[in-house]
Coordinates of C-alpha atoms in Angstrom, one line a residue:
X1 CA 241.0 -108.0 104.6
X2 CA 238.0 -109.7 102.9
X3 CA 239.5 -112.9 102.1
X4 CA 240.5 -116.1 103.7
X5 CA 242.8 -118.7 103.8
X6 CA 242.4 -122.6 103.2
X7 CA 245.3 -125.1 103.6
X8 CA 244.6 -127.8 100.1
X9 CA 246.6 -130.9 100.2
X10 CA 247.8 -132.2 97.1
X11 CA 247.5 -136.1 96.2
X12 CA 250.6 -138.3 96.3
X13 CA 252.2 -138.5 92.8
X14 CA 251.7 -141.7 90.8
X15 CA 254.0 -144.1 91.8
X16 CA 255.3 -142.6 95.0
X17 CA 256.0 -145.0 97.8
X18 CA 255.7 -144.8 102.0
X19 CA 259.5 -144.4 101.7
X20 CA 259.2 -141.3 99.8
X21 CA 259.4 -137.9 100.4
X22 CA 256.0 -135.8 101.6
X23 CA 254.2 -133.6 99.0
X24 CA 254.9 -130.3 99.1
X25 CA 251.7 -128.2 100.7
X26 CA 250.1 -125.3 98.4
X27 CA 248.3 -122.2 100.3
X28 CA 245.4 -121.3 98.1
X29 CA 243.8 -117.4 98.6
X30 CA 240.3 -117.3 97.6
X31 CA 237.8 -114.2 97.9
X32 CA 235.0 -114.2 100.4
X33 CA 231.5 -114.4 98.4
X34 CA 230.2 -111.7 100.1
X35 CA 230.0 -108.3 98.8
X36 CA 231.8 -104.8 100.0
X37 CA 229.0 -102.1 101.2
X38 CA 230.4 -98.5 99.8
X39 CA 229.5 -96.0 101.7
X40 CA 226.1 -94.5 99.7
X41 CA 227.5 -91.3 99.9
X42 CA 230.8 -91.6 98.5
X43 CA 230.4 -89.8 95.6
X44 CA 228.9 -86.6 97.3
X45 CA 231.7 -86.4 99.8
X46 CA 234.2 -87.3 97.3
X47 CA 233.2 -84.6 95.1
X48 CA 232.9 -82.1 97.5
X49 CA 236.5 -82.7 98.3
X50 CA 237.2 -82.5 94.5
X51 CA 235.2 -79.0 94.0
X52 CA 236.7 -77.3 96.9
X53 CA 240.3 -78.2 95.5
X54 CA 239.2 -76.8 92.2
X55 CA 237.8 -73.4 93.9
X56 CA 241.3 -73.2 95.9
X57 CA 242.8 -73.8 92.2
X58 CA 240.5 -70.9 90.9
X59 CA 241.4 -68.4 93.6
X60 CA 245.2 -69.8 93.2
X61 CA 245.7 -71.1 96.1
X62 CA 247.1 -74.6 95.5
X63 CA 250.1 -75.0 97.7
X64 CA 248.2 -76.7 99.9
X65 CA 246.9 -79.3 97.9
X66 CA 247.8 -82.3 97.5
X67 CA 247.5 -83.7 94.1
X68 CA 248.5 -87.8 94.1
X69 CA 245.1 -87.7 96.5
X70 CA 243.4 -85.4 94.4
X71 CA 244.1 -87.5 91.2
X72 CA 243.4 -90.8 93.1
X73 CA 239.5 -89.5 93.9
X74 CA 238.7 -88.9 90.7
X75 CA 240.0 -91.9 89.5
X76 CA 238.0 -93.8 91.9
X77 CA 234.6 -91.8 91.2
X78 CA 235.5 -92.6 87.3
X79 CA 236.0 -96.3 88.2
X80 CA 233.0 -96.6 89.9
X81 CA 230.6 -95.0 87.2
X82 CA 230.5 -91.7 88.7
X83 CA 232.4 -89.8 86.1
X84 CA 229.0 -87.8 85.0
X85 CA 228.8 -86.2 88.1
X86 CA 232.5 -85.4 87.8
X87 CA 232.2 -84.0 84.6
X88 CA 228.8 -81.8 85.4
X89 CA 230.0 -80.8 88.8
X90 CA 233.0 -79.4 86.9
X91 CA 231.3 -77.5 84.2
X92 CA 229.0 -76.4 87.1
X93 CA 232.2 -75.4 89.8
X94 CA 233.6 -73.6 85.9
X95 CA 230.7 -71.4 84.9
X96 CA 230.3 -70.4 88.7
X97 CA 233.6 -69.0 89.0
X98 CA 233.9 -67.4 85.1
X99 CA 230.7 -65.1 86.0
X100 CA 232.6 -63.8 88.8
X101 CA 235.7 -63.2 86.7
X102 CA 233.7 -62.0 83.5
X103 CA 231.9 -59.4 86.0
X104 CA 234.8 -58.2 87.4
X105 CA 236.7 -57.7 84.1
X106 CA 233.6 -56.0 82.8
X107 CA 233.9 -53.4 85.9
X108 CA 237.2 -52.5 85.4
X109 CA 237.9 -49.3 83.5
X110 CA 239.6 -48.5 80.3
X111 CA 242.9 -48.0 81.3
X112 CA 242.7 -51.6 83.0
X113 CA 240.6 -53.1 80.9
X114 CA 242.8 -55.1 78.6
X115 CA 245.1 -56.1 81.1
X116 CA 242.7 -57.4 83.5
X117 CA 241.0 -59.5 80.7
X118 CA 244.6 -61.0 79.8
X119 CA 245.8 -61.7 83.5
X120 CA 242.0 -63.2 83.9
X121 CA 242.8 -65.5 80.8
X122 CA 245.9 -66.2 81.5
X123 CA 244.9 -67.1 85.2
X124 CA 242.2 -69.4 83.6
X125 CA 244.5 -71.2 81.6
X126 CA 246.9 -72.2 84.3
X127 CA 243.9 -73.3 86.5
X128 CA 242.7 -75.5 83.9
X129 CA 246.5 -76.9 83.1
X130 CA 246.0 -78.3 87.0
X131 CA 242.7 -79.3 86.9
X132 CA 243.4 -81.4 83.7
X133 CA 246.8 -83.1 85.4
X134 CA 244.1 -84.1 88.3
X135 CA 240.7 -85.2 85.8
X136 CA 243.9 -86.8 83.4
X137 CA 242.0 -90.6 83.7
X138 CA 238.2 -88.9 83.7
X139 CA 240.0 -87.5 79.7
X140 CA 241.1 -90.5 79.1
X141 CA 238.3 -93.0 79.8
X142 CA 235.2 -90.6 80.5
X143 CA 235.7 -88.0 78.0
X144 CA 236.5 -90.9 75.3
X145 CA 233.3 -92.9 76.0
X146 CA 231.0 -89.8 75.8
X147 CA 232.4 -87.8 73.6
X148 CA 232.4 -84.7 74.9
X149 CA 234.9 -81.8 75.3
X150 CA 238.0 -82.8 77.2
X151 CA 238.9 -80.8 80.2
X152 CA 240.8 -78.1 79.2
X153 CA 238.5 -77.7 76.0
X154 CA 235.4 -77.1 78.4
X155 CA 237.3 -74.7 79.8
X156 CA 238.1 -72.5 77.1
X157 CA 234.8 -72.7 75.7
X158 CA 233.3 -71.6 79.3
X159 CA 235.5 -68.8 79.1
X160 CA 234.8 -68.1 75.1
X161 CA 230.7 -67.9 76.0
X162 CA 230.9 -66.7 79.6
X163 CA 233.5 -64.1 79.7
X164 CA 235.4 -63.0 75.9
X165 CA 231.5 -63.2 74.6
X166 CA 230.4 -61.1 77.8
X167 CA 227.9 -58.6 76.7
X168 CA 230.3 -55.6 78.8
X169 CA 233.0 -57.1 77.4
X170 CA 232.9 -58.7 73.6
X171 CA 232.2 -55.1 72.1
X172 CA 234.2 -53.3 74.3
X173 CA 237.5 -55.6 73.5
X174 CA 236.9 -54.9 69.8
X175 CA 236.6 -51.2 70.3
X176 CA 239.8 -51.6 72.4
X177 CA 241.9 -53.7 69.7
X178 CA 240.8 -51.6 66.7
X179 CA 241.6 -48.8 68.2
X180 CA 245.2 -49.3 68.9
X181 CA 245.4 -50.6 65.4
X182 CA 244.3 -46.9 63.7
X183 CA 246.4 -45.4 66.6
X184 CA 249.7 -47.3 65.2
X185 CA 249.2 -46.8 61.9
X186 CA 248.7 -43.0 62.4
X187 CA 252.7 -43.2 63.7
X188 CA 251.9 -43.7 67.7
X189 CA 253.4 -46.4 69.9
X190 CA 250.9 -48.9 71.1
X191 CA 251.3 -52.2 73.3
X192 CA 251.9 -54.7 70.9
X193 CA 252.5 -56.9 73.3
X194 CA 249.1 -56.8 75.0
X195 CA 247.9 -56.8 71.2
X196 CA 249.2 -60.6 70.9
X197 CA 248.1 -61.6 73.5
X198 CA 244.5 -60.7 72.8
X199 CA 244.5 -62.2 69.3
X200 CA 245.8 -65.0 70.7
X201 CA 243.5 -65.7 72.8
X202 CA 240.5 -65.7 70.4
X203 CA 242.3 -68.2 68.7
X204 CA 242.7 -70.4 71.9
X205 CA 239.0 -69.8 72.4
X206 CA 238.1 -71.1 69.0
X207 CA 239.2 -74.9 70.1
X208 CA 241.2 -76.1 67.0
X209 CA 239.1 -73.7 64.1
X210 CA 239.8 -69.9 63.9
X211 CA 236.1 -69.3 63.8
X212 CA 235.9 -66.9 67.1
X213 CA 239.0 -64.9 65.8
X214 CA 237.1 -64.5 62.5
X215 CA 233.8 -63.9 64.0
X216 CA 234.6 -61.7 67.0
X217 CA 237.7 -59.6 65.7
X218 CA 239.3 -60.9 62.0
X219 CA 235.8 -59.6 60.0
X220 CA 235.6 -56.6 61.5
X221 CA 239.8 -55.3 61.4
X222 CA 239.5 -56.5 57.6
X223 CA 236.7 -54.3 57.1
X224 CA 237.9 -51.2 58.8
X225 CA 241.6 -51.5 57.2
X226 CA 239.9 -50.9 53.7
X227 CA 237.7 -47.9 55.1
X228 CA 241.1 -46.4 56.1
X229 CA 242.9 -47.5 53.4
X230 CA 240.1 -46.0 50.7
X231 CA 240.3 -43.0 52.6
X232 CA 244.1 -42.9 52.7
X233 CA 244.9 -43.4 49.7
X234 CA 242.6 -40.5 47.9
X235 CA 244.6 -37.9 50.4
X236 CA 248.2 -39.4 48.6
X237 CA 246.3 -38.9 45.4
X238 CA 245.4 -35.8 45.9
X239 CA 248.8 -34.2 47.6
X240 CA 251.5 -36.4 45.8
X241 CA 253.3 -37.3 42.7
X242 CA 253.1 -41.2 41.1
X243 CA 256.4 -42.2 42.4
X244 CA 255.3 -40.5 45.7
X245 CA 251.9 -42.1 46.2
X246 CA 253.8 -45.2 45.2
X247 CA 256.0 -45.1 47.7
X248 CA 254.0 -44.9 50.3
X249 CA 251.7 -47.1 49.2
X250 CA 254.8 -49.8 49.4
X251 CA 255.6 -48.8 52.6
X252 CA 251.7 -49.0 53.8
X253 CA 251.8 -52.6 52.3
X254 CA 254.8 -53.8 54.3
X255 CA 253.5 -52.3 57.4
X256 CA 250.9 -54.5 57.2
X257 CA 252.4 -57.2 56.4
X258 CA 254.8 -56.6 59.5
X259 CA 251.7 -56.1 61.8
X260 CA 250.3 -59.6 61.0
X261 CA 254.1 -61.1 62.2
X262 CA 254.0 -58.8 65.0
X263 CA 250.5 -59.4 66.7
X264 CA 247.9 -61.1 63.9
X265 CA 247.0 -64.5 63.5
X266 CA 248.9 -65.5 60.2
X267 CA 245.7 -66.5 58.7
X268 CA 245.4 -62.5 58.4
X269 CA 248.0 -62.0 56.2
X270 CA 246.3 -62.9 53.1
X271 CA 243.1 -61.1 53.7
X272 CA 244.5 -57.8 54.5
X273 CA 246.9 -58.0 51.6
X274 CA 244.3 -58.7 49.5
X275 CA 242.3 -55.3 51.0
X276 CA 245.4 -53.0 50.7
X277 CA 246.1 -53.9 47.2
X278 CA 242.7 -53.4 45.7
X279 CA 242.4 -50.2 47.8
X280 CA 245.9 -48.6 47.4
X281 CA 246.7 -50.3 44.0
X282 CA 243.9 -51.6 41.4
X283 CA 241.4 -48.8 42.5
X284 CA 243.9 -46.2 41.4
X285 CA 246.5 -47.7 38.9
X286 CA 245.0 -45.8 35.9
X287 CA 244.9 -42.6 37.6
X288 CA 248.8 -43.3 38.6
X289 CA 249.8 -44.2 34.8
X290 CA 247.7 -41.4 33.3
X291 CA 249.5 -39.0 35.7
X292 CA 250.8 -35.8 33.9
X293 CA 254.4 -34.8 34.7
X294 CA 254.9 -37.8 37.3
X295 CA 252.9 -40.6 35.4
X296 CA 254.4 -43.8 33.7
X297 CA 255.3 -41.5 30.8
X298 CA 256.9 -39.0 33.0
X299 CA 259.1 -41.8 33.9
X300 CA 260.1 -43.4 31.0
X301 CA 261.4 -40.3 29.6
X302 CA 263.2 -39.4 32.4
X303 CA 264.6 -42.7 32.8
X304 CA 263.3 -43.4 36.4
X305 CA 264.4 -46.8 36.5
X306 CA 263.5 -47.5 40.3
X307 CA 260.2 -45.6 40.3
X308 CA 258.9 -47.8 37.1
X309 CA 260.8 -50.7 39.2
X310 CA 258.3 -49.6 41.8
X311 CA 255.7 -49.5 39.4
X312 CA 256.1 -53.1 38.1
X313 CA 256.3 -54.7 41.2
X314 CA 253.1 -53.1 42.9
X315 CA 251.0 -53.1 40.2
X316 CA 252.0 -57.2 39.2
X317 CA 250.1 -57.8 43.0
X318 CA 246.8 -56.8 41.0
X319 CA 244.8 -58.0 37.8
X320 CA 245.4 -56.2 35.1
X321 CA 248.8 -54.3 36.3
X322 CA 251.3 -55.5 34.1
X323 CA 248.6 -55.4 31.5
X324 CA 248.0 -51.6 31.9
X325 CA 251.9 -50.8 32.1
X326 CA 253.1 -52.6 29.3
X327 CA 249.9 -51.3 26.8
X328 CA 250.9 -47.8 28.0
X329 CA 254.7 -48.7 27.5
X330 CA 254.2 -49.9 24.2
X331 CA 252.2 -47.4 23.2
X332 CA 254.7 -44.9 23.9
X333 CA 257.5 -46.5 22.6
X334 CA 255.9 -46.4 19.4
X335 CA 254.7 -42.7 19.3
X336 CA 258.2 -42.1 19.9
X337 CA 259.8 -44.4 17.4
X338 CA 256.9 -43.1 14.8
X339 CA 258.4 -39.7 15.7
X340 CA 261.9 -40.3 15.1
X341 CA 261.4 -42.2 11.7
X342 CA 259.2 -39.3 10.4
X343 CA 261.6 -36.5 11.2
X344 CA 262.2 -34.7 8.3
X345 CA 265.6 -33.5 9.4
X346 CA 266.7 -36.7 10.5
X347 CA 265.7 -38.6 7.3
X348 CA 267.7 -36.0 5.7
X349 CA 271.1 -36.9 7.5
X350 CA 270.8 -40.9 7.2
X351 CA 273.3 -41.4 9.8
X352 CA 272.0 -39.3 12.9
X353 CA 268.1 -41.4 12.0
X354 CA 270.0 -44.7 12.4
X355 CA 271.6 -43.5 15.5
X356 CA 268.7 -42.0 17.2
X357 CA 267.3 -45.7 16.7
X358 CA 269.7 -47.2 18.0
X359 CA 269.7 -44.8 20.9
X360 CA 266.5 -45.7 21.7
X361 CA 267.0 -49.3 22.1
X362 CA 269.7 -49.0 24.1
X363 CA 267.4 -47.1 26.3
X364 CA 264.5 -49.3 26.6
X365 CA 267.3 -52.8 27.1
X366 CA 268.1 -51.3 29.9
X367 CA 264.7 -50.1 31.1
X368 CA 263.7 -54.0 30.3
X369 CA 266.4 -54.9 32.7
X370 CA 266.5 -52.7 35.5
X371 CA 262.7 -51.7 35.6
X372 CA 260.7 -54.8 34.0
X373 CA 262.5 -58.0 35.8
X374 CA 263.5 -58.8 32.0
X375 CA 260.1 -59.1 31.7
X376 CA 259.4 -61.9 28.0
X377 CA 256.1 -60.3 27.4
X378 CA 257.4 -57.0 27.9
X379 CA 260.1 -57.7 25.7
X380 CA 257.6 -59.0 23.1
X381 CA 255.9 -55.3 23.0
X382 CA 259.2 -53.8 22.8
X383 CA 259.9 -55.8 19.7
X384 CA 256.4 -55.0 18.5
X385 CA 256.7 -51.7 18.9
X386 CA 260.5 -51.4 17.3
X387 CA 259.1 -53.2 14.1
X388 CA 256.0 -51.4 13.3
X389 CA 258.1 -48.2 13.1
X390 CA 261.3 -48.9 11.6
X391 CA 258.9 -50.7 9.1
X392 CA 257.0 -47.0 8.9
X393 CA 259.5 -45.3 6.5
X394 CA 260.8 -47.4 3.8
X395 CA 264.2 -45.8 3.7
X396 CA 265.0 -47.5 6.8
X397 CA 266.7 -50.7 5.0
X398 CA 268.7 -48.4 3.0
X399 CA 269.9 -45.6 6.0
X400 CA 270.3 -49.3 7.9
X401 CA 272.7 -50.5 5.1
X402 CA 274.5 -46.8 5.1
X403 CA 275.2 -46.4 8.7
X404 CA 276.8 -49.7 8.3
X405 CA 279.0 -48.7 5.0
X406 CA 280.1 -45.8 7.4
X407 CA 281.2 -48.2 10.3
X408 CA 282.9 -50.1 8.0
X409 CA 284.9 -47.8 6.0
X410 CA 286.1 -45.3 8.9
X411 CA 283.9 -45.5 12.1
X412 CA 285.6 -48.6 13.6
X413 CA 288.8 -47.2 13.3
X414 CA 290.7 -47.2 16.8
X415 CA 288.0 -49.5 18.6
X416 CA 288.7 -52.8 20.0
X417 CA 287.4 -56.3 18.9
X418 CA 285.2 -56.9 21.9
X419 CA 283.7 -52.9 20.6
X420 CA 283.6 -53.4 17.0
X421 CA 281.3 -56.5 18.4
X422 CA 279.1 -54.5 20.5
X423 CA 278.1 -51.6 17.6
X424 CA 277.6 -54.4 15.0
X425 CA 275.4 -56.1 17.2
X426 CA 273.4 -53.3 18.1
X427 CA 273.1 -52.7 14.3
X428 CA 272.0 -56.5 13.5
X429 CA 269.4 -55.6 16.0
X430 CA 267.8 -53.2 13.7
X431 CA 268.2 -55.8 11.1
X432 CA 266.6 -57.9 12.9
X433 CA 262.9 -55.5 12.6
X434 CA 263.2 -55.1 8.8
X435 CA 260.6 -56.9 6.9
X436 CA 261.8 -55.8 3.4
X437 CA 265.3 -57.9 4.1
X438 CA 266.3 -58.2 0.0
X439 CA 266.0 -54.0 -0.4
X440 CA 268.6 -54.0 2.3
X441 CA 270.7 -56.9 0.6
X442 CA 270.4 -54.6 -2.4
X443 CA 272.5 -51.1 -1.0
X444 CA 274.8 -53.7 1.0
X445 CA 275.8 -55.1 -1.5
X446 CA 276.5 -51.6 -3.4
X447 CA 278.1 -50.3 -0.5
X448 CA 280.2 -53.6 0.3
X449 CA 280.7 -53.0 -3.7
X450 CA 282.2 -49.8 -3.1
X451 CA 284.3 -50.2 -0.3
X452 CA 286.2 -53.4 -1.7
X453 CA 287.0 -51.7 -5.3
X454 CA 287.4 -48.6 -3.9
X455 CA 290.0 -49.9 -1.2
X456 CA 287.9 -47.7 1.7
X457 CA 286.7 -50.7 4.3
X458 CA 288.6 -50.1 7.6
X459 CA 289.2 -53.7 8.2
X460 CA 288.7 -56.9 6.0
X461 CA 288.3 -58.8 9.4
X462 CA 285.2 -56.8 10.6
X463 CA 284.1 -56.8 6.6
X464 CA 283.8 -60.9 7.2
X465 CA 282.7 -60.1 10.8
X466 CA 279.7 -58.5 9.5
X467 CA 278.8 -61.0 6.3
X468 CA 279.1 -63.7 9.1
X469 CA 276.3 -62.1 11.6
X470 CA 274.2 -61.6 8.3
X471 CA 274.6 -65.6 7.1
X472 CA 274.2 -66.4 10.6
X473 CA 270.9 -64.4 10.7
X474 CA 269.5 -65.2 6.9
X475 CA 271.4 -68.1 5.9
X476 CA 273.9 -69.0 3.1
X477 CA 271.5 -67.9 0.0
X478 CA 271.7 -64.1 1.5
X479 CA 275.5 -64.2 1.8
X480 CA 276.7 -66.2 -1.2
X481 CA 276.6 -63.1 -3.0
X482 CA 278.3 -61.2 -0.8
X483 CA 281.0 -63.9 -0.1
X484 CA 281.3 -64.6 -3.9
X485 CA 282.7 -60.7 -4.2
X486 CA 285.3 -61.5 -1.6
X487 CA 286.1 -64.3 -3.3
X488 CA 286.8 -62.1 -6.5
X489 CA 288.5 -59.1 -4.8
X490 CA 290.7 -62.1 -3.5
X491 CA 291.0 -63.8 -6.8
X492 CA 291.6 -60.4 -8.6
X493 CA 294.5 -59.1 -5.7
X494 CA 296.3 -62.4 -6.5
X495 CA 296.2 -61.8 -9.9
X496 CA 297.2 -58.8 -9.8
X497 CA 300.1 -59.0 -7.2
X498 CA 301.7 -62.0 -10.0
X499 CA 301.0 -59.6 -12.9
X500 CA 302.6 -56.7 -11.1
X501 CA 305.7 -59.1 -10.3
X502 CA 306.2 -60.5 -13.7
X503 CA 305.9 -56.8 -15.5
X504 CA 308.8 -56.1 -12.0
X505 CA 310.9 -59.2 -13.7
X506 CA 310.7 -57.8 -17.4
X507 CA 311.4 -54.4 -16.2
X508 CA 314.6 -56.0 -14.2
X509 CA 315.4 -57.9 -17.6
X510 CA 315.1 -54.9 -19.8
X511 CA 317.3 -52.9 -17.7
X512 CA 319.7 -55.6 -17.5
X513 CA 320.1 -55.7 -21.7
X514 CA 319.8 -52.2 -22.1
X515 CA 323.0 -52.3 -19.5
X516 CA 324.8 -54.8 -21.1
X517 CA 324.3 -53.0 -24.9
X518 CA 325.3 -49.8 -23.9
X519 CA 328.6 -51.6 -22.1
X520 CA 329.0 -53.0 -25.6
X521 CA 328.6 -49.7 -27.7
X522 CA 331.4 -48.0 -25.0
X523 CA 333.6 -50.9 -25.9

């Protein structure tokens, strides 16, 4: 329809003769130059079509529909440069509707509240799913060209200012979703469920930014989690022990952290973190360390490797933590220390002072380990500590030197290689803190002195064993001394095992000619 049909003849070719065969004939289509009338009130009826399809949507009632017809309209009212009224009469067919729905969510009572607001949403969202499948070339090609919101945006933000930012409903969902967080954390079961998909929907409503979320719910959690967490935490102050408060404060932490995973938008996370830890942790941490009888001193003395464990862990989430454990640490390491080294009964019995250091390292390695992650800058106070008062009494090189002389001449005896290792290690450690090195080279070298003329060292092996941890540690100018005295005993046991043979031989000689002359005399 609208064209016509005209029969062209093409011209012989060039050089064809009456004998030779007829040109073929071409049928060429050409338009009619008059115009198509459309109807003036196309776009009208076409839209009304398109707006009662989107009501019967709304309502959901779309069986009926059909959508390859519905699609093709509003193609044809975009290709023919009515796509503004498509895209008003939407917003306009939108709004209408979400007023009912935000009026009748607003109506409902508590009980329903939450779930009528979440089947309303989640009603809305399928509805605009179907009405962007039929608008699909309006987005494409209208949308585009104006920029403005696509489809389904303009229909979350309709909802976001029409119904979530309803005045009956807005402060009433907050109420609703605070609420149930306070109830949870006081131990009751809530609808988590119901909880997620609230949250979520702010975040849908925000149209690719967080800002509703933030605005309408994420400010106002954040700042009653740190009401109830100040007010928490001075109740496990008040009614608990250190290692107590702390571990409930742990277990407050991770129950946050689990109720961002379980209903929270992960953008949460951070903030509330951030909340519980200066609430819980870095308002009280010097309260907690300064505790008496269940403090940080409390537990180093009782060897409460988990609750210092504890200890570490929380307060390293805060500035200033480790700080404030390892100054306290230290400083109690070296009160004790100072203690030991200015015991008048120990310093009398030499042996029991060097063992009561030694004690005390091996207590704090193992704190270092199992409470302090191996911690380098605690270990740095350690060492601090352990040289400023083994420093403190200058006997110390000299008891240092004769716990080793004891070792050496009888308290090694019955212990394995791999154990004789272990104790002289644990002494070098000692070594290691003096800062007068040459007073102890002095009474080791008397001692050694001793025990090799004396013939009292338990073993020559752990004698070298020793002298080689010491070079190893000072190098050769400390030892040569030492080494030059092995040398010597070694020198002077050789000469003396040829001297005590060759007086055997003349005694074997003599008694050999005193045998024969007496043979002689009886003969």
């Amino acid at each position: 329809r609208g064209v016509r049909r005209r029969a062209v003849q093409r011209a012989p070719a060039r050089g064809a003769g009456a004998g030779g065969k007829k040109p073929a004939r071409i049928t060429i289509i050409k338009p009619f130059h008059s115009k198509v009338q459309m109807d003036p009130h196309y776009a009208e009826k076409t839209w009304a079509l398109l707006r009662d399809s989107i009501q019967q949507i709304h309502q959901q009632n779309a069986s009926g529909l059909s959508f390859e017809e519905l699609y093709r309209n509003a193609y044809n009212m975009v290709l023919h440069k009515y796509g503004d009224t498509l895209y008003k009469g939407l917003r306009d067919t939108i709004t209408e509707h979400l007023r009912q729905v935000a009026a009748a969510v607003a109506a409902t009572s508590d009980a329903e509240f939450l779930d009528a607001l979440d089947k309303a949403y989640a009603d809305h969202r399928t509805s605009q799913l179907m009405i962007r499948d039929i608008l699909m070339y309006m987005d494409r090609v209208y949308v585009k060209h104006n920029n403005v919101p696509n489809v389904y945006d303009l229909g979350l933000m309709a909802f976001r200012d029409i119904v979530a930012r309803h005045t009956g409903i807005k402060e009433r969902l907050l109420r609703h979703l605070l609420a149930m967080v306070e109830r949870e954390r006081r131990g009751e079961q809530v609808r988590r469920g119901v909880l997620r998909a609230m949250t979520s929907m702010l975040v849908d409503l925000g149209v690719s930014t967080r800002k509703v979320y933030e605005d309408d719910f994420e400010r106002h959690f954040v700042d009653t989690s740190a009401a109830h967490f100040r007010a928490e935490s001075q109740q496990f102050i008040a009614a608990n022990t250190c290692a107590d408060y702390l571990r409930k404060a742990e277990r407050r932490l991770r129950e946050e952290s689990e109720r961002v995973q379980h209903y929270l938008d992960a953008s949460t996370e951070a903030k509330i973190k951030e909340v519980g830890e200066r609430e819980l942790l870095a308002t009280h941490m010097r309260t907690l360390v300064a505790m008496p009888s269940s403090g940080l001193v409390y537990m180093l003395e009782m060897d409460h490797a988990a609750d210092l464990r504890r200890m570490y862990e929380l307060f390293g989430r805060v500035s200033g933590g480790h700080e404030l454990v390892r100054t306290t640490m230290q400083q109690h390491l070296t009160a004790t220390g100072t203690a030991i080294v200015g015991d008048p009964a120990r310093v009398a019995a030499p042996l029991t002072y060097v063992q009561a250091l030694l004690d005390l390292k091996d207590k704090y390695d193992a704190l270092l380990r199992h409470a302090f992650g191996s911690d380098k800058q605690f270990q740095h106070a350690m060492n601090q500590s352990f040289e400023r008062f083994v420093n403190d009494n200058q006997r110390s090189p000299e008891f240092i030197s004769l716990f080793i002389d004891d070792k050496l001449k009888k308290g090694l005896k019955g212990m394995s290689e791999q154990e004789v290792e272990v104790t002289l290690d644990k002494v070098l450690h000692l070594f290691r803190y003096l800062q007068e090195k040459d007073v102890f080279e002095k009474y080791f070298k008397q001692h050694l002195a001793k025990r090799l003329l004396l013939g009292r060292s338990v073993s020559d092996d752990a004698e070298r064993q020793m002298i080689g941890k010491l070079k190893r540690e000072c190098g050769y100018q400390f030892t040569s001394k030492l080494e030059g005295m092995f040398k010597d005993m070694g020198l002077s046991q050789e000469t003396m095992a040829a001297f005590n043979e060759h007086v055997a031989v003349l005694r074997e000689s003599a008694a050999a000619a005193a045998a024969a002359a007496a043979a002689a005399v009886a003969v």
